Coordinates of C-alpha atoms in Angstrom, one line a residue:
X1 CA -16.0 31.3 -83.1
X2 CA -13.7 34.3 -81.4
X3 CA -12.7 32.4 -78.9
X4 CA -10.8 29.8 -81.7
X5 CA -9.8 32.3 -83.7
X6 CA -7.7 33.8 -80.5
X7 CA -6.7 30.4 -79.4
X8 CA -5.3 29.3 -82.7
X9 CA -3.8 33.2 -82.5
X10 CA -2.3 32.5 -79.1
X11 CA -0.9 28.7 -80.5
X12 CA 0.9 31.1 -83.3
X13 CA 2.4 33.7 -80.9
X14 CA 3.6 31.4 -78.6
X15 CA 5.7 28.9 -81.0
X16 CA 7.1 32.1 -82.3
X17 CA 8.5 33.6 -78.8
X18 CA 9.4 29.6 -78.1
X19 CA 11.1 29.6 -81.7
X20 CA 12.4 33.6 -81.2
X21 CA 13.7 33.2 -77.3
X22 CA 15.7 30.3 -78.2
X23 CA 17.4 31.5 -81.1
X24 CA 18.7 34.7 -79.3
X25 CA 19.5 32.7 -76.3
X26 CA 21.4 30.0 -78.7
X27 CA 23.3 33.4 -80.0
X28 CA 23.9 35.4 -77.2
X29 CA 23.9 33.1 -74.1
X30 CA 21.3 32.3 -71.2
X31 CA 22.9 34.9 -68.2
X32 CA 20.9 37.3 -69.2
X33 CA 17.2 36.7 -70.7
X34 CA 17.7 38.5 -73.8
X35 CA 15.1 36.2 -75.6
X36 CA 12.4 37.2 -73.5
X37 CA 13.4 41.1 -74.0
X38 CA 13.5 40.9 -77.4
X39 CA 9.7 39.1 -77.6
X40 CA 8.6 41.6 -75.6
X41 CA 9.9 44.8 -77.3
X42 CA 8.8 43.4 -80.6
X43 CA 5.9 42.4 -79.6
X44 CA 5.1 45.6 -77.9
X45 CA 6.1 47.2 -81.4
X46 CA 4.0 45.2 -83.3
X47 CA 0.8 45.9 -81.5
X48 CA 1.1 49.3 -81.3
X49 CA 1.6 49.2 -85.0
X50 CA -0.9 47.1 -85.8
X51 CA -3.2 49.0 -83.3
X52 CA -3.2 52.6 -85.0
X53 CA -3.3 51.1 -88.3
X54 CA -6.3 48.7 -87.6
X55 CA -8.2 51.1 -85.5
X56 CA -10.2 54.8 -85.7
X57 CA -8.7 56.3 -88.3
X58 CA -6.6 53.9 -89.2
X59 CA -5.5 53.0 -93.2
X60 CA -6.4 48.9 -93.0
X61 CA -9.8 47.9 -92.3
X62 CA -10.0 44.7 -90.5
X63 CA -12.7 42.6 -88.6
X64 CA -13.1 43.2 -84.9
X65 CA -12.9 39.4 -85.2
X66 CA -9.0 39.6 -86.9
X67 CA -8.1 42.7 -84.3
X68 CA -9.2 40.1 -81.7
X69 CA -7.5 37.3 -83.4
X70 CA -4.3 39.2 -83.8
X71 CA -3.9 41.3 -81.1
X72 CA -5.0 38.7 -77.9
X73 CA -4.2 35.8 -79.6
X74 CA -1.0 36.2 -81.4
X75 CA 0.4 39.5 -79.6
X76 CA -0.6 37.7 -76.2
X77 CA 0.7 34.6 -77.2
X78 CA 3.7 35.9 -78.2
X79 CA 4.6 38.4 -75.6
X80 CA 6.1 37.2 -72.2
X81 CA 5.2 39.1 -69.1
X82 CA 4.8 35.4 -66.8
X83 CA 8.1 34.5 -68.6
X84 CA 9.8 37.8 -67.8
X85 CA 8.4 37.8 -64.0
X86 CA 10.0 34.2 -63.4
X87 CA 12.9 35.2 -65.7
X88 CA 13.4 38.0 -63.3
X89 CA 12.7 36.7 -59.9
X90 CA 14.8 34.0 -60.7
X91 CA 17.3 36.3 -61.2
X92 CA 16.9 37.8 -57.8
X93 CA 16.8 34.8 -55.9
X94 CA 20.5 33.9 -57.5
X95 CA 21.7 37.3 -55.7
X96 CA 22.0 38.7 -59.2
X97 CA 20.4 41.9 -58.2
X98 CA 21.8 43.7 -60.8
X99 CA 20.5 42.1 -63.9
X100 CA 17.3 41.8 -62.2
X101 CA 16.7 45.5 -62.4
X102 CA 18.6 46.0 -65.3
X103 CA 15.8 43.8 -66.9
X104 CA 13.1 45.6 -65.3
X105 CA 14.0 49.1 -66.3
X106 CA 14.9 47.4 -69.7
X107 CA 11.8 46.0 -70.5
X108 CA 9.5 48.3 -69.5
X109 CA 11.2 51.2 -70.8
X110 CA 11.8 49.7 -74.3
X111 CA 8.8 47.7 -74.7
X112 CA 6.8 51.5 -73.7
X113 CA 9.3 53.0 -76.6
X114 CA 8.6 50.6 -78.7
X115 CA 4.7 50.3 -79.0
X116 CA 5.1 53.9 -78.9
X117 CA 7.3 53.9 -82.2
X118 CA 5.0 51.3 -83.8
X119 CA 2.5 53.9 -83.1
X120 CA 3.8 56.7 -84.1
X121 CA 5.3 55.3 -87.3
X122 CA 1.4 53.5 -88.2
X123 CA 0.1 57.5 -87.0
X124 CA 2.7 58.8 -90.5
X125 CA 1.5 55.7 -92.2
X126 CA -2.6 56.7 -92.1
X127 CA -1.9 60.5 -92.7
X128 CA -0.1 59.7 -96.0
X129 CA -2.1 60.4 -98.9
X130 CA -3.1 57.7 -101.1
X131 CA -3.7 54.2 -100.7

């Protein structure tokens, strides 16, 4: 039954980043694959968030079952890595060098600042007192 429960997760995620990736690309424009950067920060965000709050210590009890259903499925459907690789190589092999790396350093810098904020701020979240 996991293994639906993260499929259906994984059908979620991925019609959002479809849905999210073309409405920032509609916005800003296609040179640059903004869409994909802005999945990928959120969702690194969001699991870090949901993470800490779900896990030892945490203030929200949840079924391994939901962190599964939650965190591979819609997390994993959501986020982009094979679609920021191609994204990126792609990039390269156009001779646009420059916003190759700039998406590289991007991405892995933000996305590592932001599932360390969505963290940090679920870490202040569980030491408040109170429910």
């Amino acid at each position: 039954m996991t293994y639906l429960w993260v499929a259906i997760g994984g059908a979620l995620g991925s019609v959002a980043r479809y849905a999210f990736t073309g409405v920032v690309a509609n916005h800003y424009g296609k040179v640059f694959p903004l869409g994909t950067l802005f999945v990928n920060i959120t969702g690194s965000f969001i699991i870090g968030f949901f993470a800490t709050m779900t896990g030892d210590g945490g203030r929200w009890f949840v079924r391994s079952s939901f962190r599964d259903f939650f965190m591979i499925g819609v997390c994993g459907g959501y986020t982009t890595f094979s679609s920021f690789s191609r994204e990126t190589l792609n990039l390269a092999q156009d001779g646009e060098w420059l916003y190759a790396g700039v998406n590289v350093l991007l991405s892995v810098m933000a996305c590592l600042v932001a599932v360390w904020l969505g963290h940090v701020l679920a870490m202040s979240l569980n030491s408040m007192k109170g429910s």
